[in-house]
CSV table of C-alpha atoms and ligand atoms in Angstrom, one decimal:
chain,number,residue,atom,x,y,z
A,14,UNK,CA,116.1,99.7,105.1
A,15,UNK,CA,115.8,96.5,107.4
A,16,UNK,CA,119.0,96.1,109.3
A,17,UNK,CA,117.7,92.4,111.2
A,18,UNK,CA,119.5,89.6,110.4
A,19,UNK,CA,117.4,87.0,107.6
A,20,UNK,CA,114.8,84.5,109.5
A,21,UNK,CA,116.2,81.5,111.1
A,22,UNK,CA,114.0,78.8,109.4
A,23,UNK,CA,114.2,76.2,112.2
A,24,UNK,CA,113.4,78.4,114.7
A,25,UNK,CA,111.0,81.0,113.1
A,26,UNK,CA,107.0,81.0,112.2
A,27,UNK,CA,108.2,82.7,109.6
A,28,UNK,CA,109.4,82.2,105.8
A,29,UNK,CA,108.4,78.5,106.2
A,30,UNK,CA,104.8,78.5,104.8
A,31,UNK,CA,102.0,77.2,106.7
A,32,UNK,CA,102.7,73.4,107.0
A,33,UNK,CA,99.1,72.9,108.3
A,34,UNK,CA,96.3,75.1,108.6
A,35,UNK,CA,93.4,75.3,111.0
A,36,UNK,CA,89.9,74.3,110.9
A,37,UNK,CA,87.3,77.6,111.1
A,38,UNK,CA,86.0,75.7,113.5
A,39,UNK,CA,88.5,74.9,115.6
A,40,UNK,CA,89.9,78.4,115.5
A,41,UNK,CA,86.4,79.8,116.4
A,42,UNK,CA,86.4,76.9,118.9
A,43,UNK,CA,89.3,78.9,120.4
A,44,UNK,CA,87.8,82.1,120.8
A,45,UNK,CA,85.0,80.7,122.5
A,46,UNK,CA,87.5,78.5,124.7
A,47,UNK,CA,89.5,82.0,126.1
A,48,UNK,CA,86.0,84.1,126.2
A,49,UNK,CA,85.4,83.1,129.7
A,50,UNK,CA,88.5,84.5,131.0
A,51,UNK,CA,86.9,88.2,129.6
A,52,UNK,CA,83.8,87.5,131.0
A,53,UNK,CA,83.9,89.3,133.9
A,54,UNK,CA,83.8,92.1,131.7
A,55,UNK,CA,82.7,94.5,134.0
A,56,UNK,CA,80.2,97.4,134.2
A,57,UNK,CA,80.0,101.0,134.1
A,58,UNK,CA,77.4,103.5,134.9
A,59,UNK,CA,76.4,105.9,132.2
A,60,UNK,CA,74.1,108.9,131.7
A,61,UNK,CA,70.6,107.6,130.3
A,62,UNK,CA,71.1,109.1,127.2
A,63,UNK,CA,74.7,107.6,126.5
A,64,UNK,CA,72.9,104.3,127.4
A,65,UNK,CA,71.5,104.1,123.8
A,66,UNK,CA,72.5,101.0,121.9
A,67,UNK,CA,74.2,99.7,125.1
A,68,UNK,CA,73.9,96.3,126.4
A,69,UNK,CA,72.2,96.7,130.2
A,70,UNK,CA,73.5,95.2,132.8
A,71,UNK,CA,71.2,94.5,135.4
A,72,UNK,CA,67.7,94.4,135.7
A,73,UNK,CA,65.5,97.0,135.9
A,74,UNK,CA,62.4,97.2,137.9
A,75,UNK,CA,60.3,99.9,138.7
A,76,UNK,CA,59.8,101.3,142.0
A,77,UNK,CA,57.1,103.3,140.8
A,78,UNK,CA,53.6,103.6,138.9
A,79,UNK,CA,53.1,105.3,135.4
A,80,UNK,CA,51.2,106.8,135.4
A,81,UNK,CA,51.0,107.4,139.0
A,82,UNK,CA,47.3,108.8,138.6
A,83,UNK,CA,44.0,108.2,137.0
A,84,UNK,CA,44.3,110.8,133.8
A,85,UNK,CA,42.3,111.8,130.8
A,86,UNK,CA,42.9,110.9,127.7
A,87,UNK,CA,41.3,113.1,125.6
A,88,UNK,CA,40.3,116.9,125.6
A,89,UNK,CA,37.0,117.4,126.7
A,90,UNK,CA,34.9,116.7,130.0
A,91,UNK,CA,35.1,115.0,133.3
A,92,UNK,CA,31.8,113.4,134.7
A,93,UNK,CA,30.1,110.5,136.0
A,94,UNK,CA,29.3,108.1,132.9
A,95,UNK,CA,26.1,107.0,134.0
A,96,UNK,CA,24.5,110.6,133.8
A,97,UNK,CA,25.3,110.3,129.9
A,98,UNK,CA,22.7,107.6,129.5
A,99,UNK,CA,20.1,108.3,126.8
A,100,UNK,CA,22.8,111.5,125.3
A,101,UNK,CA,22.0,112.2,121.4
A,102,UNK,CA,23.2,115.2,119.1
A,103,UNK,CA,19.2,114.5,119.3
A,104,UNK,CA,19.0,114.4,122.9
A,105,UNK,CA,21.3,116.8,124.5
A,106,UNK,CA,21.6,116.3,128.3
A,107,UNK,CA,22.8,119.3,130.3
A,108,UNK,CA,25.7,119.2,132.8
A,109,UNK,CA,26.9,123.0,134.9
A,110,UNK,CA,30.6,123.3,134.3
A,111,UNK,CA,32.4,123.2,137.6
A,112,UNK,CA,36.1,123.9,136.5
A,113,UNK,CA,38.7,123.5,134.9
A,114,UNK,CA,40.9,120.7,135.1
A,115,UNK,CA,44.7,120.9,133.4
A,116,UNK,CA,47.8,118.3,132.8
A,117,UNK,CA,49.9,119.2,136.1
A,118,UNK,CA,47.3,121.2,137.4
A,119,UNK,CA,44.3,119.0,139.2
A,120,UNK,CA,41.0,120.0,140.3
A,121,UNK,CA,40.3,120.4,143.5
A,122,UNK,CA,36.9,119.7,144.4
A,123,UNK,CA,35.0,116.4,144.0
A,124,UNK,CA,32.3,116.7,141.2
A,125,UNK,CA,28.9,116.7,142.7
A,126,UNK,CA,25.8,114.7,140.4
A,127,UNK,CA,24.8,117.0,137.6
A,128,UNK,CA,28.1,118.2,137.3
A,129,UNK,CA,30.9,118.0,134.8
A,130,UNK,CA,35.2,119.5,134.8
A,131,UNK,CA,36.6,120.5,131.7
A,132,UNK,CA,39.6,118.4,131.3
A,133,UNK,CA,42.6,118.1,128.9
A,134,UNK,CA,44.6,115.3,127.7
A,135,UNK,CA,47.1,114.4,130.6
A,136,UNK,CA,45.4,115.9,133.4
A,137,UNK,CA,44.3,114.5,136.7
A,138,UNK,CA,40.7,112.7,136.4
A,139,UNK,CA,38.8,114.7,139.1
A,140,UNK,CA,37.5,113.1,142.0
A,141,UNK,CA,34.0,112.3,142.0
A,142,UNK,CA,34.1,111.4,138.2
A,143,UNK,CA,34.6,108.3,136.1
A,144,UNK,CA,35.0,109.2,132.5
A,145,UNK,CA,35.8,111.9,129.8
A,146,UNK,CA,33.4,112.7,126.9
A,147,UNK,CA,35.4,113.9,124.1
A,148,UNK,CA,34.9,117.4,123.3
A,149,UNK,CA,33.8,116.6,119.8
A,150,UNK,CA,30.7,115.2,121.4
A,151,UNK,CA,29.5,118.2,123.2
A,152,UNK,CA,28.3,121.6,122.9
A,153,UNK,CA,28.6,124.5,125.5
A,154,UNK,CA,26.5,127.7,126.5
A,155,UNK,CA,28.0,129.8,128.9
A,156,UNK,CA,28.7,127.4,132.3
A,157,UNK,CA,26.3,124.7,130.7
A,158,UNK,CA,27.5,121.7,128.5
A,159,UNK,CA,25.5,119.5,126.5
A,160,UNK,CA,26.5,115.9,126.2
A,161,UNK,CA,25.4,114.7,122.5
A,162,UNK,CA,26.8,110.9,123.2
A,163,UNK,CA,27.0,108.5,126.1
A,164,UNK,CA,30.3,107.8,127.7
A,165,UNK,CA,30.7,104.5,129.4
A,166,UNK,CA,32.6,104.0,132.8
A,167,UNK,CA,36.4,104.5,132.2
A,168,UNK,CA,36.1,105.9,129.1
A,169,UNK,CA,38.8,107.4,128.1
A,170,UNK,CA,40.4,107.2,130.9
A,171,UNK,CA,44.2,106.2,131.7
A,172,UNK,CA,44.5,103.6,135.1
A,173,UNK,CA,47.3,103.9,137.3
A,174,UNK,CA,49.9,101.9,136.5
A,175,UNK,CA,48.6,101.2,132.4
A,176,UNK,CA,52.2,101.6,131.3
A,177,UNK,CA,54.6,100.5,134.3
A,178,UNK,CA,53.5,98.7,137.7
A,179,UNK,CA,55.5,99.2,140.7
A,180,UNK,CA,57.8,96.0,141.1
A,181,UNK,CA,57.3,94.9,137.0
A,182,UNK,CA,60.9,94.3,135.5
A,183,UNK,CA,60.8,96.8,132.7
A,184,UNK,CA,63.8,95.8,131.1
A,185,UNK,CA,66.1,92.6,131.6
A,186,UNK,CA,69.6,92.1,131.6
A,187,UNK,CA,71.7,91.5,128.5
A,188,UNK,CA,69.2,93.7,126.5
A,189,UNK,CA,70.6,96.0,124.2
A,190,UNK,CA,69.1,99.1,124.5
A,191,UNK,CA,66.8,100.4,121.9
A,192,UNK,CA,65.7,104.3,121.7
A,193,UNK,CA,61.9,103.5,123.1
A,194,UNK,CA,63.6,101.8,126.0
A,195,UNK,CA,65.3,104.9,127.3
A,196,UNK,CA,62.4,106.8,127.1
A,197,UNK,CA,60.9,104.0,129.2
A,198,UNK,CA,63.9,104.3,131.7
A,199,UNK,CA,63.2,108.1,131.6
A,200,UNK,CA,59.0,107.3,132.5
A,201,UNK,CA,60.0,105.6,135.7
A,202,UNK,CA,62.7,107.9,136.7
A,203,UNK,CA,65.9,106.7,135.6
A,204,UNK,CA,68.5,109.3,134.7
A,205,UNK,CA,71.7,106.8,134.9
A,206,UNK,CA,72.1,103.3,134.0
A,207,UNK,CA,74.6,100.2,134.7
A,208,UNK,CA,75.5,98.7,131.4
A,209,UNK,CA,78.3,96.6,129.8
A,210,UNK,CA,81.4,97.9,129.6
A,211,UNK,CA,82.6,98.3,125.7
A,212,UNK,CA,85.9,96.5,125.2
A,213,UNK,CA,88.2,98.3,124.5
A,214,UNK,CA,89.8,97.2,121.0
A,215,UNK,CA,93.0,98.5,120.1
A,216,UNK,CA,93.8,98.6,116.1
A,217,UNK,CA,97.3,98.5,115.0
A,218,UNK,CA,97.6,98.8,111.4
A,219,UNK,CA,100.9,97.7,110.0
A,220,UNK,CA,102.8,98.5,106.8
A,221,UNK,CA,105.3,100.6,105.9
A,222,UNK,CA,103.7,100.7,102.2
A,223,UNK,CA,100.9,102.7,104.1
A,224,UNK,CA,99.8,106.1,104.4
A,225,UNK,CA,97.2,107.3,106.5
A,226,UNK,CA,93.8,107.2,106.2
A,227,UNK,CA,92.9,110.3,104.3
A,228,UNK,CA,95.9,110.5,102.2
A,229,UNK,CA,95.5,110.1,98.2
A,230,UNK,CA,98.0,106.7,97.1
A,231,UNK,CA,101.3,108.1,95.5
A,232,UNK,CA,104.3,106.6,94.0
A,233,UNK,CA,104.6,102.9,95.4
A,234,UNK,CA,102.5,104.1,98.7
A,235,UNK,CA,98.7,103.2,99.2
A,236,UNK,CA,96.2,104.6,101.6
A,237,UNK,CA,95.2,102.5,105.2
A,238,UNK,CA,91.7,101.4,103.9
A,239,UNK,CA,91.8,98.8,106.9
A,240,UNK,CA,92.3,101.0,109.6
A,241,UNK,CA,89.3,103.1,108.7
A,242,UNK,CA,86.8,100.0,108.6
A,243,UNK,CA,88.5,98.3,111.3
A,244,UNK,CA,86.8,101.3,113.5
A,245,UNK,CA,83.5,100.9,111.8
A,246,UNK,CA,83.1,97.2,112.5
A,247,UNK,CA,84.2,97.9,116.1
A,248,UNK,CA,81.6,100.4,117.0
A,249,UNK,CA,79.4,98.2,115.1
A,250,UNK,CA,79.7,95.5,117.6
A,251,UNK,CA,79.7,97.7,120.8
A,252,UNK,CA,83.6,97.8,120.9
A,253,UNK,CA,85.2,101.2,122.1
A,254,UNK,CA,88.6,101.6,118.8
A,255,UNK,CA,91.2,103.0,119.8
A,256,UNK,CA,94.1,103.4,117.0
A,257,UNK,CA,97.3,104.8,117.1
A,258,UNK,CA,99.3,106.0,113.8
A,259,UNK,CA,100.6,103.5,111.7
A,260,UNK,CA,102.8,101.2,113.1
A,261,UNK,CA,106.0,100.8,110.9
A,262,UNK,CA,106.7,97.2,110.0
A,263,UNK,CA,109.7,96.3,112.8
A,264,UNK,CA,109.8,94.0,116.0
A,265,UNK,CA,110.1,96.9,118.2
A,266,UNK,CA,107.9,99.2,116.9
A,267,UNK,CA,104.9,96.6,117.1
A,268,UNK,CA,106.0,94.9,120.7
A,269,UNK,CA,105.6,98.6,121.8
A,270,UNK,CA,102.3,99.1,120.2
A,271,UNK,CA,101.1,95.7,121.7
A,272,UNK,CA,102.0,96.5,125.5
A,273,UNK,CA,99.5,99.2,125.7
A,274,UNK,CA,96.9,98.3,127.5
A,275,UNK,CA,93.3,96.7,125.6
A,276,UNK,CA,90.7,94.0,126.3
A,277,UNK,CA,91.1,92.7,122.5
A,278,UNK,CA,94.5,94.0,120.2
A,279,UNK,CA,93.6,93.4,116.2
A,280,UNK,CA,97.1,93.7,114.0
A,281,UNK,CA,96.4,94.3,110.3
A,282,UNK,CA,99.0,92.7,107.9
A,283,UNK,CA,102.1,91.1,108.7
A,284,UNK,CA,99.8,87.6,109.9
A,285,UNK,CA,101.6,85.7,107.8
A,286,UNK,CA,104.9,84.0,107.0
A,287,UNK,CA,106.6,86.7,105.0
A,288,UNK,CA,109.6,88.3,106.0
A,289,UNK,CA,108.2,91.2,107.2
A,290,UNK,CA,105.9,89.6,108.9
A,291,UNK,CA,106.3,90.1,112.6
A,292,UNK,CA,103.1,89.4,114.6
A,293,UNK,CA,102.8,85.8,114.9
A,294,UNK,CA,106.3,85.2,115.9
A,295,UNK,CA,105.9,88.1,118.8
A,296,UNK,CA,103.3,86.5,119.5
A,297,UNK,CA,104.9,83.3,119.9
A,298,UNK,CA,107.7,84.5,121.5
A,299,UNK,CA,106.0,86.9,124.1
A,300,UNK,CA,102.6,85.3,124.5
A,301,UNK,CA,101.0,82.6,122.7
A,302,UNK,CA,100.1,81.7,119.3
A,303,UNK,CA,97.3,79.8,119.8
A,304,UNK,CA,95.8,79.5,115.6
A,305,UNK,CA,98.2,80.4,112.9
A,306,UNK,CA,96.9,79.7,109.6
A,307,UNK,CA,93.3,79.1,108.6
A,308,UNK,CA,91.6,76.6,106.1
A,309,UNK,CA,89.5,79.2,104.6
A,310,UNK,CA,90.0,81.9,101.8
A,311,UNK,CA,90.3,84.8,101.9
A,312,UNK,CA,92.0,84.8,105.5
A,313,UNK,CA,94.2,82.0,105.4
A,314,UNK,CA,97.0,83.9,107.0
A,315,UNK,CA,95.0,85.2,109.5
A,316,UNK,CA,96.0,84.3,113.1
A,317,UNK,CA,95.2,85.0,117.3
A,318,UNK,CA,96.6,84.1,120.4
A,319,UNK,CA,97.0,86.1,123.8
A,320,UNK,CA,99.7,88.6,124.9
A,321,UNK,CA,99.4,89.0,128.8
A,322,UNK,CA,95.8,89.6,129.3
A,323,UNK,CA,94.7,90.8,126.0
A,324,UNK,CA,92.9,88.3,122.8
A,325,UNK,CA,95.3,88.8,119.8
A,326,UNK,CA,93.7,88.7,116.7
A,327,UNK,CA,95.9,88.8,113.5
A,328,UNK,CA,94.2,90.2,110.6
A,329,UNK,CA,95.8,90.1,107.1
A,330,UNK,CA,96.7,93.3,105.4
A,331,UNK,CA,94.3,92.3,102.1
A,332,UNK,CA,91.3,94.2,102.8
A,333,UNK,CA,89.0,91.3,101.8
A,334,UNK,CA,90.9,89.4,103.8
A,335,UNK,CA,90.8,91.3,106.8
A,336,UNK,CA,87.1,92.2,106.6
A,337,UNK,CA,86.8,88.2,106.8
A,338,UNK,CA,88.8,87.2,109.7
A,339,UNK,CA,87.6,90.4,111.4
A,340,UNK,CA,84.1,89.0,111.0
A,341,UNK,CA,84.8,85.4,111.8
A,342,UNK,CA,86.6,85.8,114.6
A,343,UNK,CA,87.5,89.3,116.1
A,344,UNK,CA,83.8,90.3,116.0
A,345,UNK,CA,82.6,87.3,117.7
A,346,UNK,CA,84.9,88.1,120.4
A,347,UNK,CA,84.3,91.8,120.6
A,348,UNK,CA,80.5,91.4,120.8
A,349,UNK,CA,80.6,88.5,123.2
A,350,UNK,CA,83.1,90.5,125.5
A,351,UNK,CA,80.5,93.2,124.8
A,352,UNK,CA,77.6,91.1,126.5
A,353,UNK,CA,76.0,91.1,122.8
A,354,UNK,CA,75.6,87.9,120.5
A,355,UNK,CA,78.2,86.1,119.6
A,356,UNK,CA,76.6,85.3,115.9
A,357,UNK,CA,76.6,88.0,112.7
A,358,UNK,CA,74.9,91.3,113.0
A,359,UNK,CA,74.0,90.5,109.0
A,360,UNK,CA,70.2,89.4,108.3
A,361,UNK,CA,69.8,85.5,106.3
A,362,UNK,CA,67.7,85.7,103.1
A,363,UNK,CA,67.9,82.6,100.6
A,364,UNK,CA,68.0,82.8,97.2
A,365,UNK,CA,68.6,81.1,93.7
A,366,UNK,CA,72.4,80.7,92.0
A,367,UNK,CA,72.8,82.2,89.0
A,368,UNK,CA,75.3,80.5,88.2
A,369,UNK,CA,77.4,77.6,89.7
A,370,UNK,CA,80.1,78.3,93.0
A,371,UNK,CA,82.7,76.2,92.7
A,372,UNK,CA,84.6,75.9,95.4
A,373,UNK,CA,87.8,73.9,96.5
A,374,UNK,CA,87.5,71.4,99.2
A,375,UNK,CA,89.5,70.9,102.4
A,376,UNK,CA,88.7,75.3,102.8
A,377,UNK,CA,85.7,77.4,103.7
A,378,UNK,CA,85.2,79.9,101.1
A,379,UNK,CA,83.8,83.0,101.6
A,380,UNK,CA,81.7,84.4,98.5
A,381,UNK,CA,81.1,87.9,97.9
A,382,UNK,CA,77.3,87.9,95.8
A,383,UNK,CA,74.9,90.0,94.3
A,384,UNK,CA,71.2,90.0,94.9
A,385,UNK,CA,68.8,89.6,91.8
A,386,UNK,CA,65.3,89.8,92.6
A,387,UNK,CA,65.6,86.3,93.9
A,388,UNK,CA,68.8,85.3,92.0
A,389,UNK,CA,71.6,85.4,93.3
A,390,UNK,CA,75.1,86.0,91.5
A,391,UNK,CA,78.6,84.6,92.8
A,392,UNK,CA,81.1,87.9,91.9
A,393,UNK,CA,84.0,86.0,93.8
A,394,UNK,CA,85.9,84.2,96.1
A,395,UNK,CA,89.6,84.8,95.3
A,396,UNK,CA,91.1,88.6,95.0
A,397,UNK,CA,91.0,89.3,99.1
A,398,UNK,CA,93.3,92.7,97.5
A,399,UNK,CA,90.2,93.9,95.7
A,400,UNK,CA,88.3,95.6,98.5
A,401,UNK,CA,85.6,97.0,96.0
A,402,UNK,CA,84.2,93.4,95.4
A,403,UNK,CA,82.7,93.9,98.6
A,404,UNK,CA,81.0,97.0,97.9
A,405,UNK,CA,79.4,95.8,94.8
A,406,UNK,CA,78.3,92.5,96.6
A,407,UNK,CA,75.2,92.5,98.6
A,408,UNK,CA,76.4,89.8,101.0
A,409,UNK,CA,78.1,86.7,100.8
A,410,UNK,CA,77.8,82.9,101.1
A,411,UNK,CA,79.9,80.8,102.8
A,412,UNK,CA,80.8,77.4,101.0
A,413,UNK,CA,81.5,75.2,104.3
A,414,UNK,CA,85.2,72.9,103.4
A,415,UNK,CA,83.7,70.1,102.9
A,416,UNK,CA,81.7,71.3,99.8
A,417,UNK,CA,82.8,71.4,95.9
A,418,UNK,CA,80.0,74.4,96.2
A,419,UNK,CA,76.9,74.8,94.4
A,420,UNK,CA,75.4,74.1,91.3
A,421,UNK,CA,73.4,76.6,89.2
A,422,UNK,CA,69.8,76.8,90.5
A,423,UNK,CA,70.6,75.5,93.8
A,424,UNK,CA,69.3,77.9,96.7
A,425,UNK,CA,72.0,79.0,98.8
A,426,UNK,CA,72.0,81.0,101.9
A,427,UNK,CA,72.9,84.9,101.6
A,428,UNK,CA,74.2,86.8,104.7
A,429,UNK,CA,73.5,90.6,103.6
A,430,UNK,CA,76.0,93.0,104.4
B,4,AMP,P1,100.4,91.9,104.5
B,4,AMP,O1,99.3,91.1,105.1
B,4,AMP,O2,101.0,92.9,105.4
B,4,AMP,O3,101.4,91.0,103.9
B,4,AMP,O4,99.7,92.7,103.3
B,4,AMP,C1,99.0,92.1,102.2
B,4,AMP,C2,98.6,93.1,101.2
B,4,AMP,O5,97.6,93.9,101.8
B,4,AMP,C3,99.7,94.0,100.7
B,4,AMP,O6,99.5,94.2,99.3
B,4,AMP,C4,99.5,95.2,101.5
B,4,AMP,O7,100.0,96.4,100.8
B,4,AMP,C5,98.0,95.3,101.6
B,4,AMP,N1,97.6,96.0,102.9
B,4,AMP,C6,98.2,95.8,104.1
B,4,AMP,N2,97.6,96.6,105.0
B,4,AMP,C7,96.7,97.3,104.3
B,4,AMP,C8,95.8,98.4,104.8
B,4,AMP,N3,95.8,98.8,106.0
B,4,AMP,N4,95.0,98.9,103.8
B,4,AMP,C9,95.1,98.5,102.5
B,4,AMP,N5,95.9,97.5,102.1
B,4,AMP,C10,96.7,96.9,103.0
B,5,MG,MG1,102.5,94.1,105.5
């Protein structure tokens, strides 16, 4: 039951149809004109191991030397590399084991000519010595070795500071943390880190056709599949979801929903003109409605603006649809807020049209496809309801608006999913 009144058609965004629409560009150009205000996007210190796949936020140098010692690295022995000279499986040359030298565990004399330390990978090089030859190479009586093979000066050995110098910058600012890198962190002592704060993205799915996520479709009710891969795409771009339940399609229920507090609010359905759509004009009431309306397909209804200190971005309810504008617009925000790049996380190939794209001009058209070998086959560009044409497409290709698209055999650029 909807008890409001009918729209007002002078006075409403809604029920009037978009007289004009948007460039892409110029609503990307928007984004990029409000990002600055969400710059200052803060950072927040987290345990090394939560730093994974985090964007770091300062510079990193080391204060300290790794290793910090001279260490073998091999199994076998310690001694002075010239007294190999002239060693042969033919020529054995004898050395008196001294000791024993283990990782953690140094020796503690300094090796005296005609002498040699059994040594393991890791350990201390003994003082006095200049090389390990590998075990493989030698033979041993009782306290006597024979070395079968000359060794040259810093053979096997690992220097001080190899992997890390005191005062090198390990790791710069902006970089987004791969695993090796925290075991890097870890080498030189690190057991916290400053990074980016996520954004904090808060999902409101609207529809009173909806159930939740997890719930089979019955009678004339379908199942949020947008709320679900709103979250995915988030976390994919280094935003921190957060979703409430369904929001029921009324002006109160979604002005409540809104004035919770987030860095970046993305509203699924009800972007558009319909009568039951009430984001924009909330928007334009409370905040502003900065893009309403988008020359592209699928997406056209799609929509943002600001509501007190948060980006708005309106998503339309067709999954298609809101997979699109999420990744033309919200994402670019999220991952920019997110000290990430602001382009797609998909990889470029190129490859040859099966057939022709047409495409309608005056719109960007956004072209699910399917990868053969190095064909490539257009599936489609209209049906933004039909979420599965996504699924069966490898990537897409987008037709820029002022193309008629693409002839058969022309090569067209592929973003994968
Ligand atoms: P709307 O943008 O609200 O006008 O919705 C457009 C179409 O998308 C309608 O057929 C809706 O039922 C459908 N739709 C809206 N939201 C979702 C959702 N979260 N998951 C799947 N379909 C949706
Ligand atoms: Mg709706």
């Amino acid at each position: 039951m909807n008890s409001q009144p009918p729209p007002d058609k002078t006075t409403d965004v809604r029920m009037r149809g978009f007289s004009s629409r948007s460039t892409v560009e110029a609503a990307v150009a928007w984004i990029d004109s409000v990002l600055p205000e969400f710059s200052s996007l803060r950072t927040e210190v987290v345990s090394l191991t939560d730093a994974a796949s985090r964007v770091l936020a300062v510079d990193v140098i080391s204060d300290v030397n790794v290793p910090g010692f001279t260490r073998s690295m091999m199994d076998g022995f310690a001694l002075r590399s010239e007294e190999t000279y002239g060693a042969t499986g033919y020529n054995p040359l004898p050395f008196q084991i001294a000791g024993t030298c283990l990782p953690g565990i140094p020796y503690s004399g300094t090796v005296t000519p005609g002498n040699a330390v059994r040594i393991m990978t890791g350990a201390p090089l003994p003082d006095g010595t200049d090389s390990v030859l590998p075990v493989e190479n030698t033979e041993t009586q009782g306290q006597t070795l024979f070395a079968m093979a000359e060794v040259s000066a810093g053979k096997h050995v690992g220097a001080v500071g190899e992997d890390v110098r005191i005062g090198a910058v390990v790791l710069s600012a902006g970089r987004l943390l791969r695993p090796q890198d925290i075991g890097v962190l870890s080498s030189i002592g690190c057991d916290t880190m400053t990074v980016v704060r996520r954004p904090l993205v808060r999902i409101l799915i609207t529809g009173n056709e909806l159930l939740p996520s997890g719930t089979p479709p019955r009678g004339y009710q379908i199942a949020d599949a947008n709320g679900p891969m709103l979250q995915s795409l988030v976390c994919r771009d280094g935003g921190r979801p957060v979703m409430p339940g369904l929001i029921p399609d009324d002006r109160e229920s979604l002005l409540a929903a809104l004035s919770e507090p987030a860095d970046i609010v993305l509203i699924s359905g009800g972007s558009s003109v319909g009568q039951e759509d009430h984001a924009p004009r909330i928007l334009a009431e409370h905040g502003t409605l900065a893009i309403h309306g988008i020359a592209m397909r699928p997406s056209s209804p799609a929509g943002m603006g600001q509501f007190r200190n948060q980006l708005v971005c309106l998503l339309p309810g067709n999954p298609v649809s809101c997979l699109c504008a999420y990744d033309f617009f919200a994402g670019r925000a999220i991952r920019a807020m997110g000290g990430r790049s602001k382009d797609w996380p998909y990889r470029k190939t190129q490859a040859t049209l099966s057939r022709k794209l047409v495409s309608t001009v005056g719109r960007v058209d956004y072209a699910r496809v399917k990868l053969d070998g190095d064909q490539v086959e257009p599936l489609a560009i209209s049906g933004a309801s039909v979420l599965t044409s996504t699924t069966q497409a490898d990537g897409f290709v987008i037709i820029p608006a002022d193309s008629e698209g693409y002839a058969a055999q022309s090569v067209v650029n592929i973003f994968l999913y």
